[in-house]
mmCIF file of C-alpha atoms in Angstrom:
data_model
loop_
_atom_site.group_PDB
_atom_site.id
_atom_site.type_symbol
_atom_site.label_atom_id
_atom_site.label_comp_id
_atom_site.label_asym_id
_atom_site.label_seq_id
_atom_site.Cartn_x
_atom_site.Cartn_y
_atom_site.Cartn_z
ATOM 1 C CA UNK X 1 12.614 -17.352 0.587
ATOM 2 C CA UNK X 2 14.762 -14.649 -0.995
ATOM 3 C CA UNK X 3 13.163 -12.374 -3.693
ATOM 4 C CA UNK X 4 13.727 -9.322 -5.643
ATOM 5 C CA UNK X 5 10.873 -6.966 -5.272
ATOM 6 C CA UNK X 6 10.098 -3.241 -6.349
ATOM 7 C CA UNK X 7 7.418 -1.229 -4.453
ATOM 8 C CA UNK X 8 7.923 1.835 -6.542
ATOM 9 C CA UNK X 9 8.799 2.585 -10.399
ATOM 10 C CA UNK X 10 12.150 3.831 -11.198
ATOM 11 C CA UNK X 11 15.784 3.106 -11.775
ATOM 12 C CA UNK X 12 17.567 -0.003 -10.801
ATOM 13 C CA UNK X 13 18.092 1.180 -7.348
ATOM 14 C CA UNK X 14 14.311 0.339 -6.845
ATOM 15 C CA UNK X 15 15.143 -3.374 -6.765
ATOM 16 C CA UNK X 16 15.286 -4.615 -3.111
ATOM 17 C CA UNK X 17 16.181 -7.975 -1.773
ATOM 18 C CA UNK X 18 13.368 -9.150 0.382
ATOM 19 C CA UNK X 19 12.025 -12.266 2.344
ATOM 20 C CA UNK X 20 8.887 -13.608 1.069
ATOM 21 C CA UNK X 21 6.803 -16.593 1.952
ATOM 22 C CA UNK X 22 7.225 -19.635 -0.429
ATOM 23 C CA UNK X 23 4.044 -19.773 -2.514
ATOM 24 C CA UNK X 24 1.879 -22.750 -2.429
ATOM 25 C CA UNK X 25 0.806 -24.097 -6.015
ATOM 26 C CA UNK X 26 -2.958 -23.986 -6.627
ATOM 27 C CA UNK X 27 -4.878 -26.554 -8.927
ATOM 28 C CA UNK X 28 -2.969 -27.313 -12.219
ATOM 29 C CA UNK X 29 0.175 -25.528 -10.701
ATOM 30 C CA UNK X 30 3.533 -26.930 -9.599
ATOM 31 C CA UNK X 31 6.163 -25.183 -7.197
ATOM 32 C CA UNK X 32 9.496 -24.630 -8.824
ATOM 33 C CA UNK X 33 12.874 -24.461 -6.990
ATOM 34 C CA UNK X 34 14.525 -21.852 -9.324
ATOM 35 C CA UNK X 35 17.929 -22.617 -10.681
ATOM 36 C CA UNK X 36 18.433 -20.012 -13.435
ATOM 37 C CA UNK X 37 16.427 -16.654 -14.350
ATOM 38 C CA UNK X 38 16.788 -14.825 -17.628
ATOM 39 C CA UNK X 39 17.153 -11.118 -17.471
ATOM 40 C CA UNK X 40 15.219 -9.161 -20.157
ATOM 41 C CA UNK X 41 14.383 -5.611 -21.395
ATOM 42 C CA UNK X 42 10.699 -6.498 -20.414
ATOM 43 C CA UNK X 43 11.991 -6.600 -16.743
ATOM 44 C CA UNK X 44 13.342 -3.023 -17.011
ATOM 45 C CA UNK X 45 10.151 -2.015 -18.527
ATOM 46 C CA UNK X 46 8.245 -3.425 -15.589
ATOM 47 C CA UNK X 47 10.501 -1.744 -13.273
ATOM 48 C CA UNK X 48 10.081 1.713 -14.781
ATOM 49 C CA UNK X 49 6.184 1.262 -15.139
ATOM 50 C CA UNK X 50 6.537 1.311 -18.956
ATOM 51 C CA UNK X 51 5.538 -2.210 -19.731
ATOM 52 C CA UNK X 52 2.866 -3.021 -22.411
ATOM 53 C CA UNK X 53 0.506 -4.085 -19.625
ATOM 54 C CA UNK X 54 0.206 -2.448 -16.233
ATOM 55 C CA UNK X 55 2.503 -3.703 -13.336
ATOM 56 C CA UNK X 56 0.904 -3.612 -9.949
ATOM 57 C CA UNK X 57 3.032 -2.978 -6.990
ATOM 58 C CA UNK X 58 4.609 -4.304 -5.115
ATOM 59 C CA UNK X 59 5.910 -6.617 -7.724
ATOM 60 C CA UNK X 60 8.555 -9.264 -8.147
ATOM 61 C CA UNK X 61 9.711 -9.205 -11.943
ATOM 62 C CA UNK X 62 10.929 -12.100 -13.971
ATOM 63 C CA UNK X 63 9.072 -14.405 -16.438
ATOM 64 C CA UNK X 64 11.632 -16.813 -17.521
ATOM 65 C CA UNK X 65 13.045 -19.476 -15.143
ATOM 66 C CA UNK X 66 14.330 -23.140 -15.222
ATOM 67 C CA UNK X 67 14.294 -25.293 -12.125
ATOM 68 C CA UNK X 68 13.202 -28.442 -10.420
ATOM 69 C CA UNK X 69 9.722 -29.105 -9.568
ATOM 70 C CA UNK X 70 9.437 -29.666 -5.682
ATOM 71 C CA UNK X 71 5.573 -29.770 -5.181
ATOM 72 C CA UNK X 72 2.471 -30.253 -7.332
ATOM 73 C CA UNK X 73 -0.894 -28.965 -6.998
ATOM 74 C CA UNK X 74 -4.207 -30.910 -7.443
ATOM 75 C CA UNK X 75 -5.050 -31.954 -11.177
ATOM 76 C CA UNK X 76 -1.365 -31.900 -12.083
ATOM 77 C CA UNK X 77 -1.287 -35.018 -14.458
ATOM 78 C CA UNK X 78 2.054 -35.098 -16.353
ATOM 79 C CA UNK X 79 4.520 -33.476 -14.067
ATOM 80 C CA UNK X 80 6.209 -35.087 -10.898
ATOM 81 C CA UNK X 81 8.431 -34.030 -8.341
ATOM 82 C CA UNK X 82 11.945 -33.945 -9.329
ATOM 83 C CA UNK X 83 11.491 -32.971 -13.058
ATOM 84 C CA UNK X 84 13.792 -30.402 -14.491
ATOM 85 C CA UNK X 85 11.641 -27.840 -16.347
ATOM 86 C CA UNK X 86 11.846 -24.440 -18.033
ATOM 87 C CA UNK X 87 8.790 -22.262 -18.518
ATOM 88 C CA UNK X 88 7.608 -18.525 -19.191
ATOM 89 C CA UNK X 89 5.624 -17.361 -16.332
ATOM 90 C CA UNK X 90 2.450 -15.532 -16.912
ATOM 91 C CA UNK X 91 2.989 -11.822 -17.405
ATOM 92 C CA UNK X 92 0.264 -10.990 -14.916
ATOM 93 C CA UNK X 93 2.112 -13.018 -12.262
ATOM 94 C CA UNK X 94 5.824 -12.978 -13.271
ATOM 95 C CA UNK X 95 7.542 -13.662 -9.909
ATOM 96 C CA UNK X 96 10.835 -15.076 -11.322
ATOM 97 C CA UNK X 97 13.378 -13.111 -9.430
ATOM 98 C CA UNK X 98 13.167 -15.422 -6.389
ATOM 99 C CA UNK X 99 14.280 -18.689 -4.968
ATOM 100 C CA UNK X 100 10.845 -20.361 -5.631
ATOM 101 C CA UNK X 101 7.861 -19.769 -7.823
ATOM 102 C CA UNK X 102 4.736 -21.380 -8.972
ATOM 103 C CA UNK X 103 3.884 -22.239 -12.654
ATOM 104 C CA UNK X 104 1.022 -23.480 -14.630
ATOM 105 C CA UNK X 105 1.631 -27.098 -15.739
ATOM 106 C CA UNK X 106 0.605 -26.256 -19.354
ATOM 107 C CA UNK X 107 3.526 -24.081 -19.645
ATOM 108 C CA UNK X 108 6.195 -26.467 -18.321
ATOM 109 C CA UNK X 109 8.720 -27.831 -20.954
ATOM 110 C CA UNK X 110 11.214 -30.717 -19.833
ATOM 111 C CA UNK X 111 14.872 -29.721 -19.884
ATOM 112 C CA UNK X 112 16.912 -32.281 -21.966
ATOM 113 C CA UNK X 113 19.807 -33.875 -20.219
ATOM 114 C CA UNK X 114 22.327 -32.178 -22.396
ATOM 115 C CA UNK X 115 20.895 -28.675 -21.921
ATOM 116 C CA UNK X 116 21.928 -26.764 -18.625
ATOM 117 C CA UNK X 117 19.511 -24.838 -16.730
ATOM 118 C CA UNK X 118 21.327 -21.585 -17.826
ATOM 119 C CA UNK X 119 20.923 -22.446 -21.508
ATOM 120 C CA UNK X 120 17.357 -23.441 -20.864
ATOM 121 C CA UNK X 121 16.323 -20.172 -19.243
ATOM 122 C CA UNK X 122 17.864 -18.311 -22.073
ATOM 123 C CA UNK X 123 15.296 -19.565 -24.547
ATOM 124 C CA UNK X 124 11.684 -18.947 -23.581
ATOM 125 C CA UNK X 125 11.447 -15.332 -24.009
ATOM 126 C CA UNK X 126 14.080 -14.487 -26.470
ATOM 127 C CA UNK X 127 14.241 -17.855 -28.483
ATOM 128 C CA UNK X 128 10.320 -18.021 -28.752
ATOM 129 C CA UNK X 129 10.472 -14.304 -29.804
ATOM 130 C CA UNK X 130 12.989 -15.014 -32.623
ATOM 131 C CA UNK X 131 11.219 -17.913 -33.762
ATOM 132 C CA UNK X 132 7.926 -16.571 -34.096
ATOM 133 C CA UNK X 133 9.012 -13.206 -35.295
ATOM 134 C CA UNK X 134 10.612 -14.796 -38.111
ATOM 135 C CA UNK X 135 8.115 -17.699 -38.946
ATOM 136 C CA UNK X 136 4.571 -16.849 -37.438
ATOM 137 C CA UNK X 137 4.570 -13.126 -37.766
ATOM 138 C CA UNK X 138 7.189 -12.448 -40.431
ATOM 139 C CA UNK X 139 6.190 -15.573 -42.611
ATOM 140 C CA UNK X 140 10.003 -15.858 -43.618
ATOM 141 C CA UNK X 141 10.146 -18.025 -46.691
ATOM 142 C CA UNK X 142 13.361 -19.852 -48.058
ATOM 143 C CA UNK X 143 15.857 -17.566 -49.985
ATOM 144 C CA UNK X 144 14.236 -14.386 -48.695
ATOM 145 C CA UNK X 145 16.435 -11.496 -47.218
ATOM 146 C CA UNK X 146 16.129 -10.642 -43.600
ATOM 147 C CA UNK X 147 17.204 -7.614 -41.523
ATOM 148 C CA UNK X 148 17.945 -8.026 -37.902
ATOM 149 C CA UNK X 149 18.733 -4.997 -35.760
ATOM 150 C CA UNK X 150 20.630 -5.504 -32.434
ATOM 151 C CA UNK X 151 22.032 -8.609 -34.061
ATOM 152 C CA UNK X 152 24.431 -9.394 -30.985
ATOM 153 C CA UNK X 153 21.677 -9.020 -28.500
ATOM 154 C CA UNK X 154 19.433 -11.778 -26.994
ATOM 155 C CA UNK X 155 16.741 -12.003 -29.471
ATOM 156 C CA UNK X 156 19.105 -10.807 -32.367
ATOM 157 C CA UNK X 157 21.723 -13.339 -31.853
ATOM 158 C CA UNK X 158 19.193 -16.089 -31.832
ATOM 159 C CA UNK X 159 17.321 -14.542 -34.788
ATOM 160 C CA UNK X 160 20.538 -14.701 -36.860
ATOM 161 C CA UNK X 161 21.001 -18.439 -36.422
ATOM 162 C CA UNK X 162 17.145 -19.346 -36.863
ATOM 163 C CA UNK X 163 17.175 -17.402 -40.002
ATOM 164 C CA UNK X 164 20.081 -19.427 -41.415
ATOM 165 C CA UNK X 165 18.276 -22.573 -40.095
ATOM 166 C CA UNK X 166 14.965 -21.590 -41.714
ATOM 167 C CA UNK X 167 16.637 -21.029 -45.075
ATOM 168 C CA UNK X 168 16.984 -17.185 -45.408
ATOM 169 C CA UNK X 169 19.074 -16.447 -48.432
ATOM 170 C CA UNK X 170 20.880 -13.185 -47.321
ATOM 171 C CA UNK X 171 20.982 -12.049 -43.398
ATOM 172 C CA UNK X 172 21.898 -8.455 -42.913
ATOM 173 C CA UNK X 173 22.637 -7.653 -39.172
ATOM 174 C CA UNK X 174 23.010 -4.226 -37.507
ATOM 175 C CA UNK X 175 24.857 -3.493 -34.353
ATOM 176 C CA UNK X 176 26.504 -0.373 -32.727
ATOM 177 C CA UNK X 177 30.022 -1.615 -32.319
ATOM 178 C CA UNK X 178 32.593 -3.673 -34.320
ATOM 179 C CA UNK X 179 32.676 -6.376 -31.595
ATOM 180 C CA UNK X 180 28.834 -6.719 -31.804
ATOM 181 C CA UNK X 181 29.149 -7.010 -35.529
ATOM 182 C CA UNK X 182 31.729 -9.416 -35.399
ATOM 183 C CA UNK X 183 29.738 -11.613 -33.236
ATOM 184 C CA UNK X 184 26.685 -11.292 -35.595
ATOM 185 C CA UNK X 185 29.049 -12.361 -38.436
ATOM 186 C CA UNK X 186 30.313 -15.452 -36.568
ATOM 187 C CA UNK X 187 26.669 -16.358 -35.845
ATOM 188 C CA UNK X 188 25.877 -16.556 -39.685
ATOM 189 C CA UNK X 189 25.166 -12.992 -40.779
ATOM 190 C CA UNK X 190 26.032 -12.354 -44.452
ATOM 191 C CA UNK X 191 26.462 -8.598 -44.000
ATOM 192 C CA UNK X 192 26.869 -6.245 -41.008
ATOM 193 C CA UNK X 193 25.882 -2.577 -40.761
ATOM 194 C CA UNK X 194 26.531 0.108 -38.253
ATOM 195 C CA UNK X 195 23.100 1.459 -37.468
ATOM 196 C CA UNK X 196 24.537 4.437 -35.601
ATOM 197 C CA UNK X 197 25.828 5.858 -38.857
ATOM 198 C CA UNK X 198 24.215 8.546 -40.910
ATOM 199 C CA UNK X 199 21.875 6.972 -43.562
ATOM 200 C CA UNK X 200 22.627 3.426 -42.495
ATOM 201 C CA UNK X 201 19.816 2.211 -44.572
ATOM 202 C CA UNK X 202 21.642 2.934 -47.688
ATOM 203 C CA UNK X 203 24.183 0.264 -46.876
ATOM 204 C CA UNK X 204 21.294 -2.258 -46.579
ATOM 205 C CA UNK X 205 20.115 -1.282 -49.906
ATOM 206 C CA UNK X 206 23.496 -1.737 -51.361
ATOM 207 C CA UNK X 207 23.699 -5.106 -49.905
ATOM 208 C CA UNK X 208 20.344 -6.050 -51.515
ATOM 209 C CA UNK X 209 21.407 -4.522 -54.903
ATOM 210 C CA UNK X 210 18.394 -1.975 -54.258
ATOM 211 C CA UNK X 211 15.765 -4.504 -53.824
ATOM 212 C CA UNK X 212 15.352 -4.158 -50.102
ATOM 213 C CA UNK X 213 14.769 -6.719 -47.540
ATOM 214 C CA UNK X 214 11.780 -9.116 -47.165
ATOM 215 C CA UNK X 215 11.575 -9.412 -43.600
ATOM 216 C CA UNK X 216 12.912 -6.728 -40.873
ATOM 217 C CA UNK X 217 12.959 -7.201 -37.054
ATOM 218 C CA UNK X 218 12.606 -3.690 -35.557
ATOM 219 C CA UNK X 219 12.637 -3.139 -31.651
ATOM 220 C CA UNK X 220 14.439 0.351 -31.352
ATOM 221 C CA UNK X 221 11.479 2.642 -32.379
ATOM 222 C CA UNK X 222 12.071 6.271 -33.447
ATOM 223 C CA UNK X 223 14.149 7.047 -36.385
ATOM 224 C CA UNK X 224 15.498 3.385 -36.622
ATOM 225 C CA UNK X 225 11.724 2.360 -37.334
ATOM 226 C CA UNK X 226 11.446 5.019 -40.060
ATOM 227 C CA UNK X 227 14.831 4.137 -41.678
ATOM 228 C CA UNK X 228 13.870 0.438 -41.569
ATOM 229 C CA UNK X 229 10.852 1.292 -43.701
ATOM 230 C CA UNK X 230 13.063 2.645 -46.323
ATOM 231 C CA UNK X 231 14.806 -0.743 -46.510
ATOM 232 C CA UNK X 232 11.749 -2.668 -47.235
ATOM 233 C CA UNK X 233 11.120 -4.621 -50.457
ATOM 234 C CA UNK X 234 7.822 -4.902 -52.443
ATOM 235 C CA UNK X 235 5.713 -7.206 -50.174
ATOM 236 C CA UNK X 236 8.096 -6.727 -47.278
ATOM 237 C CA UNK X 237 7.266 -7.107 -43.629
ATOM 238 C CA UNK X 238 8.458 -5.276 -40.617
ATOM 239 C CA UNK X 239 7.764 -7.124 -37.364
ATOM 240 C CA UNK X 240 7.936 -4.590 -34.394
ATOM 241 C CA UNK X 241 8.512 -6.217 -30.992
ATOM 242 C CA UNK X 242 9.892 -3.497 -28.829
ATOM 243 C CA UNK X 243 10.655 0.344 -28.354
ATOM 244 C CA UNK X 244 14.117 0.308 -26.575
ATOM 245 C CA UNK X 245 14.631 3.874 -27.683
ATOM 246 C CA UNK X 246 11.567 4.941 -25.785
ATOM 247 C CA UNK X 247 10.769 6.972 -28.865
ATOM 248 C CA UNK X 248 7.353 6.194 -30.614
ATOM 249 C CA UNK X 249 7.492 6.465 -34.394
ATOM 250 C CA UNK X 250 5.344 8.321 -36.758
ATOM 251 C CA UNK X 251 4.593 7.333 -40.402
ATOM 252 C CA UNK X 252 1.937 7.494 -42.904
ATOM 253 C CA UNK X 253 0.113 3.895 -43.136
ATOM 254 C CA UNK X 254 -0.994 4.725 -46.668
ATOM 255 C CA UNK X 255 2.661 4.752 -47.571
ATOM 256 C CA UNK X 256 2.665 1.015 -47.444
ATOM 257 C CA UNK X 257 0.067 0.567 -50.124
ATOM 258 C CA UNK X 258 2.543 1.483 -53.106
ATOM 259 C CA UNK X 259 4.595 -1.573 -52.566
ATOM 260 C CA UNK X 260 2.112 -4.077 -50.612
ATOM 261 C CA UNK X 261 4.346 -3.770 -47.305
ATOM 262 C CA UNK X 262 3.107 -4.602 -43.711
ATOM 263 C CA UNK X 263 3.972 -3.594 -40.424
ATOM 264 C CA UNK X 264 3.114 -6.134 -37.735
ATOM 265 C CA UNK X 265 3.368 -6.050 -33.906
ATOM 266 C CA UNK X 266 4.589 -9.093 -32.020
ATOM 267 C CA UNK X 267 3.924 -9.474 -28.026
ATOM 268 C CA UNK X 268 5.236 -12.881 -26.895
ATOM 269 C CA UNK X 269 2.595 -13.433 -23.962
ATOM 270 C CA UNK X 270 -0.128 -13.523 -26.722
ATOM 271 C CA UNK X 271 1.513 -16.864 -27.806
ATOM 272 C CA UNK X 272 0.313 -18.265 -24.556
ATOM 273 C CA UNK X 273 -3.099 -18.423 -26.133
ATOM 274 C CA UNK X 274 -1.897 -20.955 -28.329
ATOM 275 C CA UNK X 275 -0.392 -23.515 -25.989
ATOM 276 C CA UNK X 276 0.404 -26.299 -28.691
ATOM 277 C CA UNK X 277 2.256 -23.616 -30.850
ATOM 278 C CA UNK X 278 4.170 -22.471 -27.742
ATOM 279 C CA UNK X 279 5.137 -25.872 -26.712
ATOM 280 C CA UNK X 280 6.180 -27.275 -30.033
ATOM 281 C CA UNK X 281 8.422 -24.376 -30.834
ATOM 282 C CA UNK X 282 10.164 -24.284 -27.308
ATOM 283 C CA UNK X 283 10.856 -28.155 -27.694
ATOM 284 C CA UNK X 284 12.358 -27.596 -31.047
ATOM 285 C CA UNK X 285 14.538 -24.861 -29.724
ATOM 286 C CA UNK X 286 15.721 -26.937 -26.848
ATOM 287 C CA UNK X 287 16.628 -29.838 -29.327
ATOM 288 C CA UNK X 288 18.565 -27.280 -31.519
ATOM 289 C CA UNK X 289 20.649 -26.160 -28.463
ATOM 290 C CA UNK X 290 21.098 -29.836 -27.232
ATOM 291 C CA UNK X 291 22.511 -30.848 -30.514
ATOM 292 C CA UNK X 292 24.664 -27.685 -31.064
ATOM 293 C CA UNK X 293 22.624 -26.340 -33.994
ATOM 294 C CA UNK X 294 21.661 -23.323 -32.060
ATOM 295 C CA UNK X 295 24.354 -21.620 -29.958
ATOM 296 C CA UNK X 296 23.433 -19.655 -26.872
ATOM 297 C CA UNK X 297 25.726 -16.638 -25.929
ATOM 298 C CA UNK X 298 25.591 -16.210 -22.278
ATOM 299 C CA UNK X 299 27.025 -12.658 -21.392
ATOM 300 C CA UNK X 300 27.004 -13.350 -17.606
ATOM 301 C CA UNK X 301 25.777 -15.223 -14.615
ATOM 302 C CA UNK X 302 25.106 -13.237 -11.357
ATOM 303 C CA UNK X 303 23.761 -13.786 -7.825
ATOM 304 C CA UNK X 304 20.171 -12.950 -7.363
ATOM 305 C CA UNK X 305 21.381 -10.007 -4.973
ATOM 306 C CA UNK X 306 23.028 -8.169 -7.853
ATOM 307 C CA UNK X 307 19.863 -7.795 -9.785
ATOM 308 C CA UNK X 308 20.128 -3.940 -9.891
ATOM 309 C CA UNK X 309 23.671 -4.156 -11.169
ATOM 310 C CA UNK X 310 22.488 -6.517 -13.819
ATOM 311 C CA UNK X 311 19.756 -4.084 -15.005
ATOM 312 C CA UNK X 312 22.450 -1.302 -15.135
ATOM 313 C CA UNK X 313 24.546 -3.588 -17.414
ATOM 314 C CA UNK X 314 21.643 -4.248 -19.638
ATOM 315 C CA UNK X 315 20.294 -0.957 -20.023
ATOM 316 C CA UNK X 316 23.904 0.370 -20.545
ATOM 317 C CA UNK X 317 24.107 -1.673 -23.718
ATOM 318 C CA UNK X 318 27.425 -2.793 -22.828
ATOM 319 C CA UNK X 319 26.675 -6.419 -22.729
ATOM 320 C CA UNK X 320 26.644 -9.284 -25.418
ATOM 321 C CA UNK X 321 24.132 -12.107 -25.140
ATOM 322 C CA UNK X 322 21.936 -13.325 -22.103
ATOM 323 C CA UNK X 323 22.289 -12.190 -18.633
ATOM 324 C CA UNK X 324 21.390 -14.886 -15.952
ATOM 325 C CA UNK X 325 20.477 -14.347 -12.383
ATOM 326 C CA UNK X 326 21.043 -17.169 -10.056
ATOM 327 C CA UNK X 327 19.267 -17.689 -6.486
#
């Protein structure tokens, strides 16, 4: 089978098209013929050797796939050949940039008839992240104010819509260009802010009449993180789910005490430790997509062979929405 593999860390050029054996499903696993692959910043971090957990070499990246079950291993009880499913592969065994992969049955979610493979594979990582950052970690309550950075990106664009769905009272979205801010506005943001401007946090405080935000989604790190803390209301929560700038932040934890504020970390693979929670939320997201209540922005669909070019597009921050690879 064709696959994209890296044998050394580095830029997009280290992603090479190779021929590998089709894997065989083990106990409780199925073999998937992959129809669509989601491309994520986590994939670029693995390629650079900068991921949260070690990336062994050689390595086939890609954790987010949708496809058709073509074989089942022993002890597989609910899944059969021909089923259309979506899953988030184990962070230790990724192997999604390929024509076939194996996946544990417990992580398989049926793809509804009115949802495409491309739509389905755009949900597991970014959809579940947006969902659990807001609800599970951010503990968003009705009528609270939310600040969402990179609001036209994969997680951000879904978070804007889900925040509205969950009953947020005021959604403030940040993005670097007028085009991206317009997208966020169309998705349901009440206020948009250019975070590349000096003292952008003052616009956020103005939009909240000086009260600050209750929940903030932060994935840039560095100065953006520190400025986000300035936007936080009493009892406010910042949920960190990435460090896209590559810059670690420094702050004094004791500074949170004065207003009972919280800084919370989020790492999606940990959700796999709670299969019921993972499954319930992904089923809910697929239903929202199928009924048109959650709109997915597909930024482009590309052949598997163009994985390196797609990584360049993603890291160049010139895209809007989800990028998809197809074998």
